[in-house]
């Protein structure tokens, strides 16, 4: 077969360009450390790498949001801890107010201290995180979630709590559930002195001894003093029926009826009464306000003792809610750690998937580069030989 010199030259030149392109491509891969620098290098690998990068980008966004939620919950948990300390200080002052050696002036001074603690607590309820979002705004709050007015504290946010997901937790707590839903009395019923009482009788907050016997009705315990003997009647004011009649009264003895029990102490006068009513929902701030008002304006040891006893019971209920909310915040913070750990594991897995799809095996890459370099040198030498082919080289 006869081949022209020009044809051989073109073939050699084409081979040289191909080897040069292969060498350049391999050099680019070694420089970048990737075997897929563009989609045309490996469409399947490029797709897998892009999918992994997209998921990794989504994980980064979720992780940033999770850190915002972590910071907010940390602030909420710390705030609830501060609130618990304030309420405990308030409780200590209430206990001190029950000291029989204190004068009305002393109790007034204590009331002013309690008022200061109450204002600090209200400020904590409206605390915001580093982004200016209320910590206790529930499902949302345009401004401060709590407003203090002459009628009491009201919640201006949206009650409720966002649910946790696989990638996030709530960034704000339900302020209404934390601060406002405090039961009065012992949580089932309340005890109070009659408005016109003249004696020294008072009662504790009572307890439930028979849940199945509870009626949820209002009751009046009416004392009768005749001939030096004191008796009492228990009247259901809802059904207008007498539950107990002419029962002998004994100082410090429990009065029991319809699943309820309460210990009455002191000396009642004729026609003195005790009022029993179902527990209702109050709020932490009203509990403190009532305690301040009753302690500052109490007249008579029995009224003071009754006010202190009721205030302590309701403050304890409020503290239980604060502690429960703090525990919930702590649980969410633990969940944040778990979510963050899972996200990191997923990120490592996705990074491995991306690396397998587009990263270059450097050992194999160097070996291929040397192979392509050898091929390029051979093509260059071949071209040099072909370039010297000329008929004039054979004419003497």
mmCIF file of C-alpha atoms in Angstrom:
data_model
loop_
_atom_site.group_PDB
_atom_site.id
_atom_site.type_symbol
_atom_site.label_atom_id
_atom_site.label_comp_id
_atom_site.label_asym_id
_atom_site.label_seq_id
_atom_site.Cartn_x
_atom_site.Cartn_y
_atom_site.Cartn_z
ATOM 1 C CA UNK A 1 0.000 0.000 0.000
ATOM 2 C CA UNK A 2 1.327 3.378 -0.954
ATOM 3 C CA UNK A 3 1.063 6.237 1.533
ATOM 4 C CA UNK A 4 1.802 9.834 0.744
ATOM 5 C CA UNK A 5 4.145 11.838 2.902
ATOM 6 C CA UNK A 6 1.389 14.360 3.664
ATOM 7 C CA UNK A 7 -0.929 11.628 4.910
ATOM 8 C CA UNK A 8 1.739 10.290 7.264
ATOM 9 C CA UNK A 9 2.440 13.811 8.468
ATOM 10 C CA UNK A 10 -1.240 14.436 9.215
ATOM 11 C CA UNK A 11 -1.586 11.165 11.131
ATOM 12 C CA UNK A 12 1.486 11.900 13.200
ATOM 13 C CA UNK A 13 0.266 15.409 13.936
ATOM 14 C CA UNK A 14 -3.195 14.123 14.941
ATOM 15 C CA UNK A 15 -1.619 11.564 17.242
ATOM 16 C CA UNK A 16 0.528 14.271 18.790
ATOM 17 C CA UNK A 17 -2.479 16.522 19.461
ATOM 18 C CA UNK A 18 -4.474 13.639 20.971
ATOM 19 C CA UNK A 19 -1.628 12.673 23.286
ATOM 20 C CA UNK A 20 -1.154 16.307 24.245
ATOM 21 C CA UNK A 21 -4.886 16.657 25.062
ATOM 22 C CA UNK A 22 -4.848 13.497 27.178
ATOM 23 C CA UNK A 23 -1.789 14.729 29.046
ATOM 24 C CA UNK A 24 -3.364 18.154 29.594
ATOM 25 C CA UNK A 25 -6.605 16.609 30.841
ATOM 26 C CA UNK A 26 -4.770 14.351 33.244
ATOM 27 C CA UNK A 27 -2.662 17.256 34.458
ATOM 28 C CA UNK A 28 -5.859 19.224 35.137
ATOM 29 C CA UNK A 29 -7.231 16.290 37.164
ATOM 30 C CA UNK A 30 -4.023 16.094 39.206
ATOM 31 C CA UNK A 31 -4.125 19.838 39.824
ATOM 32 C CA UNK A 32 -7.771 19.882 40.942
ATOM 33 C CA UNK A 33 -7.657 16.481 42.661
ATOM 34 C CA UNK A 34 -10.866 15.523 40.866
ATOM 35 C CA UNK A 35 -11.529 13.004 38.154
ATOM 36 C CA UNK A 36 -14.728 14.859 37.191
ATOM 37 C CA UNK A 37 -14.079 18.548 36.532
ATOM 38 C CA UNK A 38 -17.034 19.009 34.212
ATOM 39 C CA UNK A 39 -20.181 17.038 33.490
ATOM 40 C CA UNK A 40 -18.836 15.828 30.146
ATOM 41 C CA UNK A 41 -16.003 13.997 31.915
ATOM 42 C CA UNK A 42 -18.450 11.548 33.537
ATOM 43 C CA UNK A 43 -22.181 12.436 33.394
ATOM 44 C CA UNK A 44 -23.138 9.761 35.922
ATOM 45 C CA UNK A 45 -20.419 10.683 38.391
ATOM 46 C CA UNK A 46 -21.164 14.398 37.984
ATOM 47 C CA UNK A 47 -24.856 13.757 38.750
ATOM 48 C CA UNK A 48 -24.029 11.741 41.865
ATOM 49 C CA UNK A 49 -21.580 14.382 43.081
ATOM 50 C CA UNK A 50 -24.077 17.200 42.459
ATOM 51 C CA UNK A 51 -26.794 15.316 44.333
ATOM 52 C CA UNK A 52 -24.460 14.798 47.294
ATOM 53 C CA UNK A 53 -23.425 18.460 47.265
ATOM 54 C CA UNK A 54 -27.083 19.574 47.211
ATOM 55 C CA UNK A 55 -27.894 17.414 50.201
ATOM 56 C CA UNK A 56 -24.805 18.646 52.029
ATOM 57 C CA UNK A 57 -25.857 22.238 51.360
ATOM 58 C CA UNK A 58 -29.315 21.464 52.768
ATOM 59 C CA UNK A 59 -27.703 19.912 55.850
ATOM 60 C CA UNK A 60 -25.658 23.062 56.385
ATOM 61 C CA UNK A 61 -28.801 25.211 56.260
ATOM 62 C CA UNK A 62 -30.588 22.892 58.697
ATOM 63 C CA UNK A 63 -27.553 22.896 60.968
ATOM 64 C CA UNK A 64 -27.462 26.702 61.033
ATOM 65 C CA UNK A 65 -31.161 26.787 61.905
ATOM 66 C CA UNK A 66 -30.538 24.167 64.594
ATOM 67 C CA UNK A 67 -27.828 26.313 66.149
ATOM 68 C CA UNK A 68 -30.239 29.255 66.295
ATOM 69 C CA UNK A 69 -32.751 26.996 68.034
ATOM 70 C CA UNK A 70 -30.051 25.733 70.407
ATOM 71 C CA UNK A 71 -29.089 29.279 71.390
ATOM 72 C CA UNK A 72 -32.734 30.261 71.947
ATOM 73 C CA UNK A 73 -33.431 27.179 74.067
ATOM 74 C CA UNK A 74 -30.261 27.721 76.071
ATOM 75 C CA UNK A 75 -31.424 31.253 76.802
ATOM 76 C CA UNK A 76 -34.902 29.994 77.740
ATOM 77 C CA UNK A 77 -33.471 27.315 80.029
ATOM 78 C CA UNK A 78 -31.190 29.844 81.694
ATOM 79 C CA UNK A 79 -34.081 32.311 82.051
ATOM 80 C CA UNK A 80 -36.261 29.670 83.703
ATOM 81 C CA UNK A 81 -33.416 28.956 86.110
ATOM 82 C CA UNK A 82 -33.217 32.656 86.987
ATOM 83 C CA UNK A 83 -37.002 32.738 87.376
ATOM 84 C CA UNK A 84 -36.887 29.786 89.752
ATOM 85 C CA UNK A 85 -34.320 31.574 91.896
ATOM 86 C CA UNK A 86 -36.473 34.720 92.016
ATOM 87 C CA UNK A 87 -39.592 32.771 92.961
ATOM 88 C CA UNK A 88 -37.659 30.927 95.664
ATOM 89 C CA UNK A 89 -36.500 34.277 97.069
ATOM 90 C CA UNK A 90 -40.103 35.483 96.952
ATOM 91 C CA UNK A 91 -41.213 32.345 98.789
ATOM 92 C CA UNK A 92 -38.623 32.935 101.498
ATOM 93 C CA UNK A 93 -40.020 36.417 102.032
ATOM 94 C CA UNK A 94 -43.554 34.997 102.295
ATOM 95 C CA UNK A 95 -42.359 32.578 104.972
ATOM 96 C CA UNK A 96 -40.713 35.457 106.818
ATOM 97 C CA UNK A 97 -43.935 37.451 106.613
ATOM 98 C CA UNK A 98 -45.673 34.723 108.607
ATOM 99 C CA UNK A 99 -43.395 35.380 111.579
ATOM 100 C CA UNK A 100 -45.628 36.375 114.464
ATOM 101 C CA UNK A 101 -43.000 38.802 115.771
ATOM 102 C CA UNK A 102 -43.173 40.988 112.661
ATOM 103 C CA UNK A 103 -45.112 44.235 112.832
ATOM 104 C CA UNK A 104 -47.332 45.632 110.094
ATOM 105 C CA UNK A 105 -44.477 47.950 109.126
ATOM 106 C CA UNK A 106 -42.090 45.007 108.830
ATOM 107 C CA UNK A 107 -44.538 43.176 106.592
ATOM 108 C CA UNK A 108 -44.962 46.292 104.474
ATOM 109 C CA UNK A 109 -41.202 46.389 103.948
ATOM 110 C CA UNK A 110 -41.251 42.713 102.947
ATOM 111 C CA UNK A 111 -44.111 43.438 100.534
ATOM 112 C CA UNK A 112 -42.002 46.092 98.799
ATOM 113 C CA UNK A 113 -39.149 43.611 98.414
ATOM 114 C CA UNK A 114 -41.581 41.042 97.015
ATOM 115 C CA UNK A 115 -42.906 43.626 94.557
ATOM 116 C CA UNK A 116 -39.377 44.201 93.274
ATOM 117 C CA UNK A 117 -38.907 40.465 92.747
ATOM 118 C CA UNK A 118 -42.245 40.298 90.963
ATOM 119 C CA UNK A 119 -41.164 43.040 88.516
ATOM 120 C CA UNK A 120 -37.908 41.214 87.814
ATOM 121 C CA UNK A 121 -39.867 38.026 87.129
ATOM 122 C CA UNK A 122 -42.143 39.845 84.682
ATOM 123 C CA UNK A 123 -39.079 41.120 82.808
ATOM 124 C CA UNK A 124 -37.781 37.553 82.535
ATOM 125 C CA UNK A 125 -41.091 36.420 81.026
ATOM 126 C CA UNK A 126 -40.629 38.974 78.216
ATOM 127 C CA UNK A 127 -36.943 38.212 77.635
ATOM 128 C CA UNK A 128 -35.807 37.820 74.012
ATOM 129 C CA UNK A 129 -33.071 35.796 72.374
ATOM 130 C CA UNK A 130 -30.065 37.232 70.502
ATOM 131 C CA UNK A 131 -32.219 37.685 67.375
ATOM 132 C CA UNK A 132 -34.862 39.696 69.210
ATOM 133 C CA UNK A 133 -37.439 36.878 69.234
ATOM 134 C CA UNK A 134 -39.384 36.406 72.517
ATOM 135 C CA UNK A 135 -38.309 33.249 74.315
ATOM 136 C CA UNK A 136 -41.862 32.581 75.529
ATOM 137 C CA UNK A 137 -43.906 33.796 72.565
ATOM 138 C CA UNK A 138 -45.460 30.398 71.816
ATOM 139 C CA UNK A 139 -46.387 30.095 68.133
ATOM 140 C CA UNK A 140 -45.689 33.768 67.522
ATOM 141 C CA UNK A 141 -45.714 37.202 69.083
ATOM 142 C CA UNK A 142 -45.559 40.556 67.311
ATOM 143 C CA UNK A 143 -44.293 42.334 70.407
ATOM 144 C CA UNK A 144 -43.793 41.532 74.059
ATOM 145 C CA UNK A 145 -45.761 38.332 74.763
ATOM 146 C CA UNK A 146 -46.888 39.510 78.218
ATOM 147 C CA UNK A 147 -48.640 42.782 78.992
ATOM 148 C CA UNK A 148 -49.113 44.028 82.555
ATOM 149 C CA UNK A 149 -52.270 46.080 83.070
ATOM 150 C CA UNK A 150 -54.565 47.069 85.913
ATOM 151 C CA UNK A 151 -56.630 43.926 85.307
ATOM 152 C CA UNK A 152 -53.605 41.651 85.519
ATOM 153 C CA UNK A 153 -51.070 40.090 83.186
ATOM 154 C CA UNK A 154 -52.309 38.889 79.800
ATOM 155 C CA UNK A 155 -50.614 36.806 77.123
ATOM 156 C CA UNK A 156 -50.454 38.532 73.719
ATOM 157 C CA UNK A 157 -48.678 35.744 71.853
ATOM 158 C CA UNK A 158 -50.222 32.732 70.137
ATOM 159 C CA UNK A 159 -50.683 29.892 72.652
ATOM 160 C CA UNK A 160 -49.239 26.568 71.616
ATOM 161 C CA UNK A 161 -45.973 24.819 71.031
ATOM 162 C CA UNK A 162 -44.310 23.883 67.755
ATOM 163 C CA UNK A 163 -43.544 20.189 67.466
ATOM 164 C CA UNK A 164 -40.042 18.826 67.177
ATOM 165 C CA UNK A 165 -38.970 17.355 63.848
ATOM 166 C CA UNK A 166 -36.145 15.110 62.693
ATOM 167 C CA UNK A 167 -34.026 18.177 61.967
ATOM 168 C CA UNK A 168 -35.224 20.810 64.446
ATOM 169 C CA UNK A 169 -36.802 21.711 67.757
ATOM 170 C CA UNK A 170 -38.982 24.654 68.850
ATOM 171 C CA UNK A 171 -37.086 27.924 69.167
ATOM 172 C CA UNK A 172 -39.669 29.448 71.542
ATOM 173 C CA UNK A 173 -41.667 28.038 74.441
ATOM 174 C CA UNK A 174 -45.386 28.389 75.115
ATOM 175 C CA UNK A 175 -45.452 31.300 77.541
ATOM 176 C CA UNK A 176 -49.085 30.741 78.461
ATOM 177 C CA UNK A 177 -48.403 27.182 79.594
ATOM 178 C CA UNK A 178 -45.246 28.189 81.465
ATOM 179 C CA UNK A 179 -46.381 31.335 83.263
ATOM 180 C CA UNK A 180 -50.170 31.542 83.268
ATOM 181 C CA UNK A 181 -51.677 28.113 83.863
ATOM 182 C CA UNK A 182 -51.149 27.963 87.620
ATOM 183 C CA UNK A 183 -53.967 26.268 89.572
ATOM 184 C CA UNK A 184 -55.380 27.987 92.625
ATOM 185 C CA UNK A 185 -55.522 26.361 96.056
ATOM 186 C CA UNK A 186 -54.160 22.824 96.116
ATOM 187 C CA UNK A 187 -54.971 22.271 92.468
ATOM 188 C CA UNK A 188 -58.333 20.592 93.145
ATOM 189 C CA UNK A 189 -60.131 22.966 95.500
ATOM 190 C CA UNK A 190 -59.495 26.202 97.362
ATOM 191 C CA UNK A 191 -60.187 27.195 100.962
ATOM 192 C CA UNK A 192 -60.811 30.736 102.163
ATOM 193 C CA UNK A 193 -62.146 32.579 105.183
ATOM 194 C CA UNK A 194 -65.606 34.099 105.151
ATOM 195 C CA UNK A 195 -65.698 37.861 104.603
ATOM 196 C CA UNK A 196 -67.303 38.701 107.963
ATOM 197 C CA UNK A 197 -65.417 36.305 110.223
ATOM 198 C CA UNK A 198 -64.765 37.633 113.725
ATOM 199 C CA UNK A 199 -62.937 34.637 115.206
ATOM 200 C CA UNK A 200 -59.381 33.379 114.788
ATOM 201 C CA UNK A 201 -60.097 30.182 112.838
ATOM 202 C CA UNK A 202 -58.089 29.441 109.717
ATOM 203 C CA UNK A 203 -57.480 26.392 107.534
ATOM 204 C CA UNK A 204 -54.745 24.836 105.487
ATOM 205 C CA UNK A 205 -55.079 24.358 101.722
ATOM 206 C CA UNK A 206 -56.556 20.902 102.239
ATOM 207 C CA UNK A 207 -56.024 17.642 100.399
ATOM 208 C CA UNK A 208 -57.948 15.079 98.405
ATOM 209 C CA UNK A 209 -58.576 11.817 100.245
ATOM 210 C CA UNK A 210 -61.168 10.287 97.932
ATOM 211 C CA UNK A 211 -60.944 11.321 94.257
ATOM 212 C CA UNK A 212 -64.033 9.300 93.370
ATOM 213 C CA UNK A 213 -66.160 11.200 95.874
ATOM 214 C CA UNK A 214 -65.323 14.675 94.567
ATOM 215 C CA UNK A 215 -68.313 16.608 93.262
ATOM 216 C CA UNK A 216 -66.725 19.864 92.124
ATOM 217 C CA UNK A 217 -69.391 21.830 94.026
ATOM 218 C CA UNK A 218 -68.978 24.853 96.269
ATOM 219 C CA UNK A 219 -69.313 24.378 100.010
ATOM 220 C CA UNK A 220 -69.691 26.519 103.100
ATOM 221 C CA UNK A 221 -68.532 25.398 106.532
ATOM 222 C CA UNK A 222 -70.604 27.322 109.043
ATOM 223 C CA UNK A 223 -69.658 27.450 112.755
ATOM 224 C CA UNK A 224 -72.182 27.631 115.563
ATOM 225 C CA UNK A 225 -71.201 28.557 119.110
ATOM 226 C CA UNK A 226 -73.785 27.926 121.842
ATOM 227 C CA UNK A 227 -73.399 27.179 125.524
ATOM 228 C CA UNK A 228 -69.600 27.063 125.269
ATOM 229 C CA UNK A 229 -69.745 24.295 122.608
ATOM 230 C CA UNK A 230 -68.687 24.852 119.002
ATOM 231 C CA UNK A 231 -70.161 22.834 116.174
ATOM 232 C CA UNK A 232 -70.119 23.176 112.407
ATOM 233 C CA UNK A 233 -72.344 22.398 109.445
ATOM 234 C CA UNK A 234 -71.144 21.656 105.915
ATOM 235 C CA UNK A 235 -73.530 22.883 103.232
ATOM 236 C CA UNK A 236 -73.296 22.195 99.503
ATOM 237 C CA UNK A 237 -74.230 25.616 98.127
ATOM 238 C CA UNK A 238 -74.820 24.289 94.615
ATOM 239 C CA UNK A 239 -77.460 21.714 95.601
ATOM 240 C CA UNK A 240 -78.466 23.533 98.816
ATOM 241 C CA UNK A 241 -78.091 20.339 100.816
ATOM 242 C CA UNK A 242 -76.482 19.797 104.185
ATOM 243 C CA UNK A 243 -73.578 17.365 103.919
ATOM 244 C CA UNK A 244 -72.660 17.374 107.638
ATOM 245 C CA UNK A 245 -74.745 18.770 110.497
ATOM 246 C CA UNK A 246 -73.879 19.802 114.064
ATOM 247 C CA UNK A 247 -70.444 18.212 114.023
ATOM 248 C CA UNK A 248 -68.287 18.964 117.091
ATOM 249 C CA UNK A 249 -65.380 21.269 116.296
ATOM 250 C CA UNK A 250 -61.918 20.550 117.650
ATOM 251 C CA UNK A 251 -58.938 22.820 117.074
ATOM 252 C CA UNK A 252 -56.434 21.064 114.771
ATOM 253 C CA UNK A 253 -58.783 18.239 113.812
ATOM 254 C CA UNK A 254 -59.482 17.479 110.157
ATOM 255 C CA UNK A 255 -62.877 18.174 108.628
ATOM 256 C CA UNK A 256 -63.651 15.571 105.969
ATOM 257 C CA UNK A 257 -66.481 15.317 103.456
ATOM 258 C CA UNK A 258 -67.053 14.387 99.804
ATOM 259 C CA UNK A 259 -63.467 13.219 99.254
ATOM 260 C CA UNK A 260 -61.894 16.352 100.732
ATOM 261 C CA UNK A 261 -60.049 16.951 103.990
ATOM 262 C CA UNK A 262 -58.805 20.146 105.618
ATOM 263 C CA UNK A 263 -57.353 20.946 109.024
ATOM 264 C CA UNK A 264 -58.943 23.923 110.795
ATOM 265 C CA UNK A 265 -57.146 25.664 113.636
ATOM 266 C CA UNK A 266 -58.050 28.563 115.898
ATOM 267 C CA UNK A 267 -61.217 29.600 117.645
ATOM 268 C CA UNK A 268 -64.195 30.463 115.421
ATOM 269 C CA UNK A 269 -66.959 32.777 116.523
ATOM 270 C CA UNK A 270 -70.630 32.131 115.986
ATOM 271 C CA UNK A 271 -71.628 32.456 112.300
ATOM 272 C CA UNK A 272 -68.010 32.401 111.080
ATOM 273 C CA UNK A 273 -67.626 30.528 107.806
ATOM 274 C CA UNK A 274 -65.075 28.844 105.578
ATOM 275 C CA UNK A 275 -65.600 28.775 101.827
ATOM 276 C CA UNK A 276 -64.637 25.762 99.687
ATOM 277 C CA UNK A 277 -64.609 26.154 95.905
ATOM 278 C CA UNK A 278 -63.200 24.193 92.950
ATOM 279 C CA UNK A 279 -59.705 25.157 91.893
ATOM 280 C CA UNK A 280 -59.456 27.467 88.890
ATOM 281 C CA UNK A 281 -56.660 28.669 86.623
ATOM 282 C CA UNK A 282 -54.613 31.616 87.788
ATOM 283 C CA UNK A 283 -51.178 32.838 86.695
ATOM 284 C CA UNK A 284 -47.814 33.185 88.325
ATOM 285 C CA UNK A 285 -48.037 36.948 88.511
ATOM 286 C CA UNK A 286 -51.505 37.019 90.081
ATOM 287 C CA UNK A 287 -50.330 34.499 92.668
ATOM 288 C CA UNK A 288 -47.505 36.872 93.594
ATOM 289 C CA UNK A 289 -49.755 39.937 93.455
ATOM 290 C CA UNK A 290 -52.311 38.286 95.747
ATOM 291 C CA UNK A 291 -49.579 37.248 98.156
ATOM 292 C CA UNK A 292 -48.225 40.802 98.288
ATOM 293 C CA UNK A 293 -51.680 42.338 98.789
ATOM 294 C CA UNK A 294 -52.789 39.839 101.455
ATOM 295 C CA UNK A 295 -49.554 40.016 103.427
ATOM 296 C CA UNK A 296 -49.309 43.789 103.267
ATOM 297 C CA UNK A 297 -52.956 44.318 104.223
ATOM 298 C CA UNK A 298 -53.577 41.388 106.553
ATOM 299 C CA UNK A 299 -55.301 42.236 109.816
ATOM 300 C CA UNK A 300 -55.354 39.448 112.373
ATOM 301 C CA UNK A 301 -53.085 36.479 112.834
ATOM 302 C CA UNK A 302 -55.558 34.021 111.343
ATOM 303 C CA UNK A 303 -56.005 36.025 108.147
ATOM 304 C CA UNK A 304 -52.258 36.427 107.805
ATOM 305 C CA UNK A 305 -51.685 32.731 108.389
ATOM 306 C CA UNK A 306 -54.424 31.838 105.909
ATOM 307 C CA UNK A 307 -52.883 34.174 103.309
ATOM 308 C CA UNK A 308 -49.372 32.802 103.861
ATOM 309 C CA UNK A 309 -50.558 29.189 103.734
ATOM 310 C CA UNK A 310 -52.466 29.707 100.481
ATOM 311 C CA UNK A 311 -49.663 31.784 98.926
ATOM 312 C CA UNK A 312 -47.039 29.123 99.691
ATOM 313 C CA UNK A 313 -49.163 26.367 98.155
ATOM 314 C CA UNK A 314 -49.786 28.322 94.970
ATOM 315 C CA UNK A 315 -46.193 29.530 94.699
ATOM 316 C CA UNK A 316 -45.081 25.908 94.950
ATOM 317 C CA UNK A 317 -47.482 25.011 92.126
ATOM 318 C CA UNK A 318 -46.054 27.819 90.012
ATOM 319 C CA UNK A 319 -42.498 26.710 90.739
ATOM 320 C CA UNK A 320 -43.404 23.181 89.706
ATOM 321 C CA UNK A 321 -44.521 24.523 86.316
ATOM 322 C CA UNK A 322 -41.323 26.541 85.917
ATOM 323 C CA UNK A 323 -39.216 23.518 86.793
ATOM 324 C CA UNK A 324 -41.200 21.305 84.427
ATOM 325 C CA UNK A 325 -40.712 23.854 81.635
ATOM 326 C CA UNK A 326 -36.999 24.020 82.397
ATOM 327 C CA UNK A 327 -36.822 20.235 82.241
ATOM 328 C CA UNK A 328 -38.569 20.316 78.865
ATOM 329 C CA UNK A 329 -36.058 22.889 77.599
ATOM 330 C CA UNK A 330 -33.242 20.640 78.807
ATOM 331 C CA UNK A 331 -34.798 17.681 77.011
ATOM 332 C CA UNK A 332 -34.957 19.699 73.795
ATOM 333 C CA UNK A 333 -31.315 20.697 74.200
ATOM 334 C CA UNK A 334 -30.405 17.012 74.502
ATOM 335 C CA UNK A 335 -32.440 16.385 71.366
ATOM 336 C CA UNK A 336 -30.504 19.149 69.600
ATOM 337 C CA UNK A 337 -27.273 17.334 70.441
ATOM 338 C CA UNK A 338 -28.695 14.084 69.035
ATOM 339 C CA UNK A 339 -29.902 15.799 65.855
ATOM 340 C CA UNK A 340 -26.565 17.539 65.420
ATOM 341 C CA UNK A 341 -24.727 14.224 65.823
ATOM 342 C CA UNK A 342 -26.944 12.558 63.210
ATOM 343 C CA UNK A 343 -26.487 15.472 60.833
ATOM 344 C CA UNK A 344 -22.724 15.248 61.174
ATOM 345 C CA UNK A 345 -22.850 11.519 60.432
ATOM 346 C CA UNK A 346 -25.003 12.141 57.361
ATOM 347 C CA UNK A 347 -22.640 14.876 56.224
ATOM 348 C CA UNK A 348 -19.671 12.508 56.493
ATOM 349 C CA UNK A 349 -21.569 9.884 54.500
ATOM 350 C CA UNK A 350 -22.545 12.385 51.809
ATOM 351 C CA UNK A 351 -18.979 13.659 51.625
ATOM 352 C CA UNK A 352 -17.825 10.076 51.094
ATOM 353 C CA UNK A 353 -20.422 9.647 48.307
ATOM 354 C CA UNK A 354 -19.281 12.858 46.643
ATOM 355 C CA UNK A 355 -15.634 11.860 46.956
ATOM 356 C CA UNK A 356 -16.246 8.463 45.354
ATOM 357 C CA UNK A 357 -18.099 10.125 42.502
ATOM 358 C CA UNK A 358 -15.671 12.920 41.597
ATOM 359 C CA UNK A 359 -12.410 12.760 43.559
ATOM 360 C CA UNK A 360 -9.295 11.415 41.882
ATOM 361 C CA UNK A 361 -7.287 8.484 43.177
ATOM 362 C CA UNK A 362 -3.947 10.280 43.319
ATOM 363 C CA UNK A 363 -1.872 7.103 42.984
ATOM 364 C CA UNK A 364 -3.846 6.036 39.931
ATOM 365 C CA UNK A 365 -3.830 9.610 38.630
ATOM 366 C CA UNK A 366 -0.032 9.906 38.824
ATOM 367 C CA UNK A 367 0.356 6.529 37.136
ATOM 368 C CA UNK A 368 -1.988 7.593 34.311
ATOM 369 C CA UNK A 369 -0.173 10.918 33.998
ATOM 370 C CA UNK A 370 3.157 9.149 33.563
ATOM 371 C CA UNK A 371 1.581 6.835 31.003
ATOM 372 C CA UNK A 372 0.127 9.759 29.050
ATOM 373 C CA UNK A 373 3.415 11.606 29.326
ATOM 374 C CA UNK A 374 5.249 8.625 27.857
ATOM 375 C CA UNK A 375 2.683 8.406 25.051
ATOM 376 C CA UNK A 376 3.052 12.123 24.366
ATOM 377 C CA UNK A 377 6.856 11.858 24.208
ATOM 378 C CA UNK A 378 6.561 8.896 21.822
ATOM 379 C CA UNK A 379 4.128 10.831 19.627
ATOM 380 C CA UNK A 380 6.465 13.833 19.668
ATOM 381 C CA UNK A 381 9.435 11.731 18.606
ATOM 382 C CA UNK A 382 7.351 10.031 15.936
ATOM 383 C CA UNK A 383 6.289 13.400 14.593
ATOM 384 C CA UNK A 384 9.894 14.535 14.546
ATOM 385 C CA UNK A 385 10.829 11.499 12.462
ATOM 386 C CA UNK A 386 7.954 12.008 10.061
ATOM 387 C CA UNK A 387 8.750 15.688 9.732
ATOM 388 C CA UNK A 388 12.199 14.834 8.334
ATOM 389 C CA UNK A 389 10.775 12.635 5.584
ATOM 390 C CA UNK A 390 11.616 14.229 2.242
ATOM 391 C CA UNK A 391 12.638 12.924 -1.164
ATOM 392 C CA UNK A 392 15.583 15.313 -1.148
ATOM 393 C CA UNK A 393 17.060 13.337 1.772
ATOM 394 C CA UNK A 394 17.549 10.388 -0.574
ATOM 395 C CA UNK A 395 18.985 12.283 -3.586
ATOM 396 C CA UNK A 396 22.742 12.243 -3.716
#
